[in-house]
mmCIF file of N, CA and C in Angstrom:
data_model
loop_
_atom_site.group_PDB
_atom_site.id
_atom_site.type_symbol
_atom_site.label_atom_id
_atom_site.label_comp_id
_atom_site.label_asym_id
_atom_site.label_seq_id
_atom_site.Cartn_x
_atom_site.Cartn_y
_atom_site.Cartn_z
ATOM 1 N N MET A 6 10.516 -15.085 -3.385
ATOM 2 C CA MET A 6 10.807 -13.933 -2.579
ATOM 3 C C MET A 6 9.530 -13.356 -1.979
ATOM 4 N N GLY A 7 8.469 -13.334 -2.769
ATOM 5 C CA GLY A 7 7.201 -12.803 -2.273
ATOM 6 C C GLY A 7 6.666 -13.584 -1.088
ATOM 7 N N GLU A 8 6.774 -14.908 -1.161
ATOM 8 C CA GLU A 8 6.289 -15.752 -0.058
ATOM 9 C C GLU A 8 7.103 -15.511 1.202
ATOM 10 N N LEU A 9 8.407 -15.325 1.055
ATOM 11 C CA LEU A 9 9.269 -15.050 2.201
ATOM 12 C C LEU A 9 8.871 -13.731 2.862
ATOM 13 N N LEU A 10 8.654 -12.696 2.054
ATOM 14 C CA LEU A 10 8.248 -11.402 2.606
ATOM 15 C C LEU A 10 6.893 -11.491 3.294
ATOM 16 N N LEU A 11 5.965 -12.237 2.703
ATOM 17 C CA LEU A 11 4.646 -12.379 3.318
ATOM 18 C C LEU A 11 4.721 -13.098 4.656
ATOM 19 N N SER A 12 5.534 -14.148 4.740
ATOM 20 C CA SER A 12 5.646 -14.867 6.011
ATOM 21 C C SER A 12 6.338 -14.006 7.057
ATOM 22 N N LEU A 13 7.311 -13.224 6.639
ATOM 23 C CA LEU A 13 7.987 -12.316 7.562
ATOM 24 C C LEU A 13 7.023 -11.245 8.059
ATOM 25 N N GLU A 14 6.216 -10.709 7.154
ATOM 26 C CA GLU A 14 5.220 -9.704 7.539
ATOM 27 C C GLU A 14 4.247 -10.283 8.568
ATOM 28 N N GLU A 15 3.823 -11.515 8.347
ATOM 29 C CA GLU A 15 2.897 -12.176 9.274
ATOM 30 C C GLU A 15 3.524 -12.340 10.657
ATOM 31 N N ARG A 16 4.773 -12.800 10.695
ATOM 32 C CA ARG A 16 5.462 -12.989 11.982
ATOM 33 C C ARG A 16 5.631 -11.675 12.728
ATOM 34 N N ILE A 17 6.006 -10.630 12.013
ATOM 35 C CA ILE A 17 6.191 -9.323 12.650
ATOM 36 C C ILE A 17 4.864 -8.812 13.182
ATOM 37 N N ARG A 18 3.808 -8.958 12.406
ATOM 38 C CA ARG A 18 2.491 -8.506 12.846
ATOM 39 C C ARG A 18 2.066 -9.226 14.124
ATOM 40 N N GLU A 19 2.310 -10.537 14.194
ATOM 41 C CA GLU A 19 1.951 -11.304 15.390
ATOM 42 C C GLU A 19 2.752 -10.842 16.602
ATOM 43 N N GLU A 20 4.038 -10.569 16.402
ATOM 44 C CA GLU A 20 4.889 -10.135 17.511
ATOM 45 C C GLU A 20 4.520 -8.742 18.006
ATOM 46 N N LEU A 21 4.061 -7.894 17.114
ATOM 47 C CA LEU A 21 3.766 -6.514 17.492
ATOM 48 C C LEU A 21 2.314 -6.280 17.876
ATOM 49 N N THR A 22 1.488 -7.301 17.799
ATOM 50 C CA THR A 22 0.085 -7.134 18.165
ATOM 51 C C THR A 22 0.001 -6.813 19.651
ATOM 52 N N PRO A 23 -0.640 -5.700 19.989
ATOM 53 C CA PRO A 23 -0.686 -5.282 21.390
ATOM 54 C C PRO A 23 -1.687 -6.102 22.200
ATOM 55 N N GLY A 24 -1.593 -5.953 23.505
ATOM 56 C CA GLY A 24 -2.564 -6.579 24.391
ATOM 57 C C GLY A 24 -3.903 -5.878 24.288
ATOM 58 N N PRO A 25 -4.914 -6.389 24.983
ATOM 59 C CA PRO A 25 -6.272 -5.847 24.885
ATOM 60 C C PRO A 25 -6.376 -4.358 25.218
ATOM 61 N N GLU A 26 -5.534 -3.871 26.141
ATOM 62 C CA GLU A 26 -5.633 -2.462 26.536
ATOM 63 C C GLU A 26 -5.246 -1.511 25.403
ATOM 64 N N LEU A 27 -4.331 -1.919 24.543
ATOM 65 C CA LEU A 27 -3.935 -1.068 23.421
ATOM 66 C C LEU A 27 -4.710 -1.371 22.145
ATOM 67 N N LEU A 28 -5.405 -2.488 22.132
ATOM 68 C CA LEU A 28 -6.124 -2.895 20.926
ATOM 69 C C LEU A 28 -7.167 -1.863 20.516
ATOM 70 N N ARG A 29 -7.794 -1.226 21.483
ATOM 71 C CA ARG A 29 -8.808 -0.208 21.190
ATOM 72 C C ARG A 29 -8.204 0.919 20.350
ATOM 73 N N ILE A 30 -6.974 1.272 20.634
ATOM 74 C CA ILE A 30 -6.311 2.367 19.925
ATOM 75 C C ILE A 30 -5.768 1.902 18.575
ATOM 76 N N THR A 31 -5.174 0.737 18.548
ATOM 77 C CA THR A 31 -4.490 0.295 17.331
ATOM 78 C C THR A 31 -5.371 -0.474 16.357
ATOM 79 N N ASP A 32 -6.557 -0.876 16.780
ATOM 80 C CA ASP A 32 -7.413 -1.687 15.917
ATOM 81 C C ASP A 32 -7.715 -1.021 14.571
ATOM 82 N N PRO A 33 -8.068 0.280 14.534
ATOM 83 C CA PRO A 33 -8.322 0.891 13.219
ATOM 84 C C PRO A 33 -7.100 0.840 12.305
ATOM 85 N N LEU A 34 -5.929 1.047 12.879
ATOM 86 C CA LEU A 34 -4.711 0.995 12.080
ATOM 87 C C LEU A 34 -4.448 -0.420 11.581
ATOM 88 N N THR A 35 -4.705 -1.402 12.420
ATOM 89 C CA THR A 35 -4.516 -2.798 12.028
ATOM 90 C C THR A 35 -5.395 -3.144 10.833
ATOM 91 N N HIS A 36 -6.641 -2.708 10.861
ATOM 92 C CA HIS A 36 -7.539 -2.988 9.735
ATOM 93 C C HIS A 36 -7.082 -2.261 8.478
ATOM 94 N N LEU A 37 -6.613 -1.035 8.647
ATOM 95 C CA LEU A 37 -6.146 -0.255 7.511
ATOM 96 C C LEU A 37 -4.940 -0.923 6.858
ATOM 97 N N LEU A 38 -3.973 -1.314 7.666
ATOM 98 C CA LEU A 38 -2.782 -1.967 7.128
ATOM 99 C C LEU A 38 -3.088 -3.368 6.623
ATOM 100 N N GLY A 39 -4.096 -4.012 7.202
ATOM 101 C CA GLY A 39 -4.480 -5.344 6.760
ATOM 102 C C GLY A 39 -5.029 -5.349 5.346
ATOM 103 N N ALA A 40 -5.521 -4.205 4.890
ATOM 104 C CA ALA A 40 -6.055 -4.111 3.535
ATOM 105 C C ALA A 40 -4.930 -4.040 2.503
ATOM 106 N N TRP A 41 -3.715 -3.754 2.968
ATOM 107 C CA TRP A 41 -2.574 -3.642 2.075
ATOM 108 C C TRP A 41 -2.006 -5.021 1.801
ATOM 109 N N SER A 42 -1.644 -5.270 0.576
ATOM 110 C CA SER A 42 -1.090 -6.568 0.198
ATOM 111 C C SER A 42 0.190 -6.351 -0.598
ATOM 112 N N LEU A 43 1.247 -7.002 -0.179
ATOM 113 C CA LEU A 43 2.516 -6.913 -0.889
ATOM 114 C C LEU A 43 2.371 -7.417 -2.319
ATOM 115 N N ASP A 44 1.667 -8.515 -2.494
ATOM 116 C CA ASP A 44 1.469 -9.066 -3.841
ATOM 117 C C ASP A 44 0.695 -8.103 -4.733
ATOM 118 N N ARG A 45 -0.391 -7.530 -4.198
ATOM 119 C CA ARG A 45 -1.186 -6.594 -5.014
ATOM 120 C C ARG A 45 -0.400 -5.328 -5.322
ATOM 121 N N ALA A 46 0.398 -4.857 -4.371
ATOM 122 C CA ALA A 46 1.208 -3.660 -4.608
ATOM 123 C C ALA A 46 2.242 -3.918 -5.701
ATOM 124 N N ARG A 47 2.879 -5.071 -5.645
ATOM 125 C CA ARG A 47 3.875 -5.420 -6.664
ATOM 126 C C ARG A 47 3.202 -5.570 -8.028
ATOM 127 N N ASP A 48 2.042 -6.225 -8.071
ATOM 128 C CA ASP A 48 1.312 -6.383 -9.333
ATOM 129 C C ASP A 48 0.904 -5.032 -9.910
ATOM 130 N N ALA A 49 0.439 -4.141 -9.044
ATOM 131 C CA ALA A 49 0.027 -2.809 -9.506
ATOM 132 C C ALA A 49 1.223 -2.030 -10.046
ATOM 133 N N ALA A 50 2.360 -2.120 -9.374
ATOM 134 C CA ALA A 50 3.560 -1.419 -9.842
ATOM 135 C C ALA A 50 4.014 -1.969 -11.196
ATOM 136 N N TRP A 51 3.964 -3.277 -11.337
ATOM 137 C CA TRP A 51 4.364 -3.897 -12.601
ATOM 138 C C TRP A 51 3.411 -3.484 -13.725
ATOM 139 N N THR A 52 2.122 -3.472 -13.452
ATOM 140 C CA THR A 52 1.136 -3.066 -14.454
ATOM 141 C C THR A 52 1.343 -1.610 -14.859
ATOM 142 N N ALA A 53 1.598 -0.750 -13.879
ATOM 143 C CA ALA A 53 1.837 0.667 -14.178
ATOM 144 C C ALA A 53 3.089 0.829 -15.037
ATOM 145 N N ALA A 54 4.139 0.086 -14.728
ATOM 146 C CA ALA A 54 5.367 0.167 -15.520
ATOM 147 C C ALA A 54 5.124 -0.294 -16.956
ATOM 148 N N ARG A 55 4.365 -1.366 -17.110
ATOM 149 C CA ARG A 55 4.046 -1.856 -18.458
ATOM 150 C C ARG A 55 3.207 -0.833 -19.224
ATOM 151 N N ALA A 56 2.257 -0.208 -18.538
ATOM 152 C CA ALA A 56 1.416 0.801 -19.192
ATOM 153 C C ALA A 56 2.260 1.999 -19.624
ATOM 154 N N LEU A 57 3.156 2.450 -18.752
ATOM 155 C CA LEU A 57 4.020 3.578 -19.119
ATOM 156 C C LEU A 57 4.924 3.227 -20.299
ATOM 157 N N TRP A 58 5.406 1.993 -20.331
ATOM 158 C CA TRP A 58 6.234 1.574 -21.458
ATOM 159 C C TRP A 58 5.417 1.589 -22.750
ATOM 160 N N ALA A 59 4.180 1.113 -22.676
ATOM 161 C CA ALA A 59 3.313 1.100 -23.858
ATOM 162 C C ALA A 59 2.964 2.515 -24.312
ATOM 163 N N LEU A 60 2.941 3.454 -23.376
ATOM 164 C CA LEU A 60 2.577 4.839 -23.689
ATOM 165 C C LEU A 60 3.786 5.715 -24.017
ATOM 166 N N ARG A 61 4.967 5.134 -24.106
ATOM 167 C CA ARG A 61 6.177 5.938 -24.283
ATOM 168 C C ARG A 61 6.142 6.787 -25.552
ATOM 169 N N GLY A 62 5.397 6.369 -26.549
ATOM 170 C CA GLY A 62 5.289 7.142 -27.783
ATOM 171 C C GLY A 62 4.194 8.195 -27.744
ATOM 172 N N LEU A 63 3.455 8.252 -26.657
ATOM 173 C CA LEU A 63 2.364 9.216 -26.491
ATOM 174 C C LEU A 63 2.621 10.027 -25.217
ATOM 175 N N PRO A 64 3.524 10.999 -25.290
ATOM 176 C CA PRO A 64 3.950 11.696 -24.075
ATOM 177 C C PRO A 64 2.827 12.410 -23.321
ATOM 178 N N ASP A 65 1.841 12.946 -24.024
ATOM 179 C CA ASP A 65 0.741 13.625 -23.327
ATOM 180 C C ASP A 65 -0.057 12.643 -22.470
ATOM 181 N N ILE A 66 -0.387 11.503 -23.054
ATOM 182 C CA ILE A 66 -1.162 10.495 -22.323
ATOM 183 C C ILE A 66 -0.307 9.875 -21.218
ATOM 184 N N ALA A 67 0.970 9.627 -21.500
ATOM 185 C CA ALA A 67 1.866 9.079 -20.472
ATOM 186 C C ALA A 67 1.971 10.043 -19.299
ATOM 187 N N GLY A 68 2.048 11.334 -19.583
ATOM 188 C CA GLY A 68 2.114 12.332 -18.512
ATOM 189 C C GLY A 68 0.845 12.355 -17.680
ATOM 190 N N GLU A 69 -0.298 12.281 -18.349
ATOM 191 C CA GLU A 69 -1.567 12.261 -17.618
ATOM 192 C C GLU A 69 -1.683 10.996 -16.766
ATOM 193 N N PHE A 70 -1.272 9.865 -17.322
ATOM 194 C CA PHE A 70 -1.303 8.609 -16.568
ATOM 195 C C PHE A 70 -0.413 8.715 -15.327
ATOM 196 N N THR A 71 0.776 9.277 -15.498
ATOM 197 C CA THR A 71 1.698 9.448 -14.376
ATOM 198 C C THR A 71 1.091 10.346 -13.304
ATOM 199 N N GLU A 72 0.439 11.428 -13.719
ATOM 200 C CA GLU A 72 -0.212 12.322 -12.750
ATOM 201 C C GLU A 72 -1.305 11.595 -11.975
ATOM 202 N N ARG A 73 -2.086 10.776 -12.661
ATOM 203 C CA ARG A 73 -3.165 10.029 -11.990
ATOM 204 C C ARG A 73 -2.596 9.000 -11.020
ATOM 205 N N MET A 74 -1.528 8.326 -11.423
ATOM 206 C CA MET A 74 -0.876 7.367 -10.526
ATOM 207 C C MET A 74 -0.326 8.085 -9.298
ATOM 208 N N ASP A 75 0.276 9.243 -9.511
ATOM 209 C CA ASP A 75 0.814 10.035 -8.408
ATOM 210 C C ASP A 75 -0.295 10.424 -7.439
ATOM 211 N N ALA A 76 -1.440 10.828 -7.973
ATOM 212 C CA ALA A 76 -2.577 11.201 -7.118
ATOM 213 C C ALA A 76 -3.074 10.000 -6.316
ATOM 214 N N ALA A 77 -3.126 8.833 -6.946
ATOM 215 C CA ALA A 77 -3.597 7.628 -6.251
ATOM 216 C C ALA A 77 -2.638 7.232 -5.130
ATOM 217 N N VAL A 78 -1.340 7.310 -5.395
ATOM 218 C CA VAL A 78 -0.354 6.973 -4.366
ATOM 219 C C VAL A 78 -0.419 7.990 -3.226
ATOM 220 N N GLY A 79 -0.595 9.259 -3.559
ATOM 221 C CA GLY A 79 -0.733 10.285 -2.524
ATOM 222 C C GLY A 79 -1.952 10.046 -1.658
ATOM 223 N N PHE A 80 -3.042 9.643 -2.279
ATOM 224 C CA PHE A 80 -4.266 9.334 -1.540
ATOM 225 C C PHE A 80 -4.025 8.189 -0.563
ATOM 226 N N ALA A 81 -3.378 7.140 -1.038
ATOM 227 C CA ALA A 81 -3.085 5.991 -0.165
ATOM 228 C C ALA A 81 -2.187 6.411 0.992
ATOM 229 N N GLY A 82 -1.211 7.254 0.720
ATOM 230 C CA GLY A 82 -0.332 7.736 1.781
ATOM 231 C C GLY A 82 -1.074 8.547 2.823
ATOM 232 N N ARG A 83 -2.002 9.380 2.375
ATOM 233 C CA ARG A 83 -2.785 10.186 3.331
ATOM 234 C C ARG A 83 -3.687 9.305 4.183
ATOM 235 N N ILE A 84 -4.219 8.243 3.606
ATOM 236 C CA ILE A 84 -5.042 7.317 4.391
ATOM 237 C C ILE A 84 -4.200 6.677 5.490
ATOM 238 N N LEU A 85 -2.960 6.328 5.171
ATOM 239 C CA LEU A 85 -2.086 5.719 6.174
ATOM 240 C C LEU A 85 -1.737 6.695 7.294
ATOM 241 N N LEU A 86 -1.909 7.981 7.058
ATOM 242 C CA LEU A 86 -1.631 8.986 8.084
ATOM 243 C C LEU A 86 -2.864 9.309 8.917
ATOM 244 N N THR A 87 -3.879 8.474 8.830
ATOM 245 C CA THR A 87 -5.100 8.666 9.608
ATOM 246 C C THR A 87 -4.752 8.699 11.093
ATOM 247 N N PRO A 88 -5.159 9.750 11.814
ATOM 248 C CA PRO A 88 -4.829 9.825 13.245
ATOM 249 C C PRO A 88 -5.572 8.763 14.050
ATOM 250 N N LEU A 89 -4.907 8.276 15.070
ATOM 251 C CA LEU A 89 -5.506 7.302 15.976
ATOM 252 C C LEU A 89 -6.151 8.043 17.144
ATOM 253 N N PRO A 90 -7.206 7.468 17.734
ATOM 254 C CA PRO A 90 -7.831 8.117 18.890
ATOM 255 C C PRO A 90 -6.877 8.132 20.084
ATOM 256 N N ASP A 91 -7.063 9.113 20.958
ATOM 257 C CA ASP A 91 -6.222 9.212 22.172
ATOM 258 C C ASP A 91 -6.593 8.182 23.194
#
C-alpha cells in the first residue's frame, strides 16, 4: 500500500508542477513538501503509538509525551502554512 501511495504522490506532483512562470512562486512550497515522506510519517506515527502503549501505566509521563507530540505536529502544520511570495 505504501508503494502505491508513493507512486500516486509522484504522478500527482508531476502533473501539478507549474511552468517556469509559476515556479518562482511555488518553488519554496515544493521544497517544503518534498521534505515530507509518507513512509517516515507512518513510521513516526507507529513509533508514537508504541511509546504511548508502553507508557500506559505511567499517566503523567504519557500525558507529557502526548503534549510534546502535539507541539511537534503543530509546529509542522505551521511550517506548511508558510506564506508564498506575491
